[in-house]
Amino acid sequence: MKNSNSTAKNSKAPAAKSTASKPKSTTADKKSAASKTATTSKGTIKPKASAADGLRELFEDSLKDIYWAEKALTKALPKMAKNATSENLKTAIEDHLSVTKEQVSRLEQVFEIIGKKAVAKKCDAMEGLIKEGESIMEETQPGAVRDAGIIAASQKIEHYEIATYGTLCAFAKTLGEDEAVQLLEATLAEEKEADVTLTEAAYNTINFDAADDIDEEE
């Protein structure tokens, strides 16, 4: 009697291939992956290819920034003067316009000293401050109230410039650019003087006149 196992095949049947396909990545998955690669860790901003990697480059970049800002102010200040009611305020703004034009020329001298071409790079901060000033004029009636608003907007601009020129002076000193320091310090002093002039105008007459206008309406 033959053994029933003798006819069984010794080779095993090949395993069936899985027909299940891998899930396709969605657009959301791709965006998420791209977002993860854009930052190395939470809250860390990936620098641009043109990002400054030294203090001198940062100094030059900051010069381009304030150069744009000063040139933009030469266009914004006449509009402020035209909308001011107080003759003292008009005069203060017009005087500072002349000073600002000189500051533009002074910055061009700084570029020349450091051996770079004077190039303006859009200053987001100054653009925002100028737009805020325009908004204030749109939202106030002509007179003491608008004058007070113009002073407030102007002082914000002055404070930004004081901070910027103070930083540029510190950078120039560190880099040993003594001639540039002298020019930048001259502009810094002018910006501080302009801030004092605006403060005096506000506290001596304009802000009080604006307060009187409000009292009369009530």
mmCIF file with all atom_site columns, N, CA and C in Angstrom, residues 209-218:
data_model
loop_
_atom_site.group_PDB
_atom_site.id
_atom_site.type_symbol
_atom_site.label_atom_id
_atom_site.label_alt_id
_atom_site.label_comp_id
_atom_site.label_asym_id
_atom_site.label_entity_id
_atom_site.label_seq_id
_atom_site.pdbx_PDB_ins_code
_atom_site.Cartn_x
_atom_site.Cartn_y
_atom_site.Cartn_z
_atom_site.occupancy
_atom_site.B_iso_or_equiv
_atom_site.pdbx_formal_charge
_atom_site.auth_seq_id
_atom_site.auth_comp_id
_atom_site.auth_asym_id
_atom_site.auth_atom_id
_atom_site.pdbx_PDB_model_num
ATOM 1  N N  . ASP A 1 209 ? -5.730  123.455 22.666 1.00 0.00 ? 209 ASP A N  1
ATOM 2  C CA . ASP A 1 209 ? -6.791  123.913 21.779 1.00 0.00 ? 209 ASP A CA 1
ATOM 3  C C  . ASP A 1 209 ? -7.699  122.759 21.381 1.00 0.00 ? 209 ASP A C  1
ATOM 4  N N  . ALA A 1 210 ? -7.102  121.597 21.157 1.00 0.00 ? 210 ALA A N  1
ATOM 5  C CA . ALA A 1 210 ? -7.897  120.420 20.792 1.00 0.00 ? 210 ALA A CA 1
ATOM 6  C C  . ALA A 1 210 ? -8.811  120.040 21.945 1.00 0.00 ? 210 ALA A C  1
ATOM 7  N N  . ALA A 1 211 ? -8.307  120.118 23.170 1.00 0.00 ? 211 ALA A N  1
ATOM 8  C CA . ALA A 1 211 ? -9.115  119.794 24.344 1.00 0.00 ? 211 ALA A CA 1
ATOM 9  C C  . ALA A 1 211 ? -10.268 120.782 24.478 1.00 0.00 ? 211 ALA A C  1
ATOM 10 N N  . ASP A 1 212 ? -10.022 122.059 24.186 1.00 0.00 ? 212 ASP A N  1
ATOM 11 C CA . ASP A 1 212 ? -11.085 123.085 24.246 1.00 0.00 ? 212 ASP A CA 1
ATOM 12 C C  . ASP A 1 212 ? -12.183 122.785 23.241 1.00 0.00 ? 212 ASP A C  1
ATOM 13 N N  . ASP A 1 213 ? -11.785 122.331 22.048 1.00 0.00 ? 213 ASP A N  1
ATOM 14 C CA . ASP A 1 213 ? -12.768 121.988 21.031 1.00 0.00 ? 213 ASP A CA 1
ATOM 15 C C  . ASP A 1 213 ? -13.697 120.887 21.506 1.00 0.00 ? 213 ASP A C  1
ATOM 16 N N  . ILE A 1 214 ? -13.142 119.891 22.183 1.00 0.00 ? 214 ILE A N  1
ATOM 17 C CA . ILE A 1 214 ? -13.951 118.782 22.697 1.00 0.00 ? 214 ILE A CA 1
ATOM 18 C C  . ILE A 1 214 ? -14.903 119.270 23.764 1.00 0.00 ? 214 ILE A C  1
ATOM 19 N N  . ASP A 1 215 ? -14.417 120.151 24.667 1.00 0.00 ? 215 ASP A N  1
ATOM 20 C CA . ASP A 1 215 ? -15.254 120.691 25.733 1.00 0.00 ? 215 ASP A CA 1
ATOM 21 C C  . ASP A 1 215 ? -16.428 121.468 25.171 1.00 0.00 ? 215 ASP A C  1
ATOM 22 N N  . GLU A 1 216 ? -16.189 122.231 24.110 1.00 0.00 ? 216 GLU A N  1
ATOM 23 C CA . GLU A 1 216 ? -17.245 123.046 23.511 1.00 0.00 ? 216 GLU A CA 1
ATOM 24 C C  . GLU A 1 216 ? -18.321 122.170 22.893 1.00 0.00 ? 216 GLU A C  1
ATOM 25 N N  . GLU A 1 217 ? -17.916 121.021 22.290 1.00 0.00 ? 217 GLU A N  1
ATOM 26 C CA . GLU A 1 217 ? -18.877 120.111 21.692 1.00 0.00 ? 217 GLU A CA 1
ATOM 27 C C  . GLU A 1 217 ? -19.775 119.493 22.741 1.00 0.00 ? 217 GLU A C  1
ATOM 28 N N  . GLU A 1 218 ? -19.196 119.222 23.923 1.00 0.00 ? 218 GLU A N  1
ATOM 29 C CA . GLU A 1 218 ? -19.984 118.625 24.997 1.00 0.00 ? 218 GLU A CA 1
ATOM 30 C C  . GLU A 1 218 ? -20.964 119.643 25.580 1.00 0.00 ? 218 GLU A C  1
#
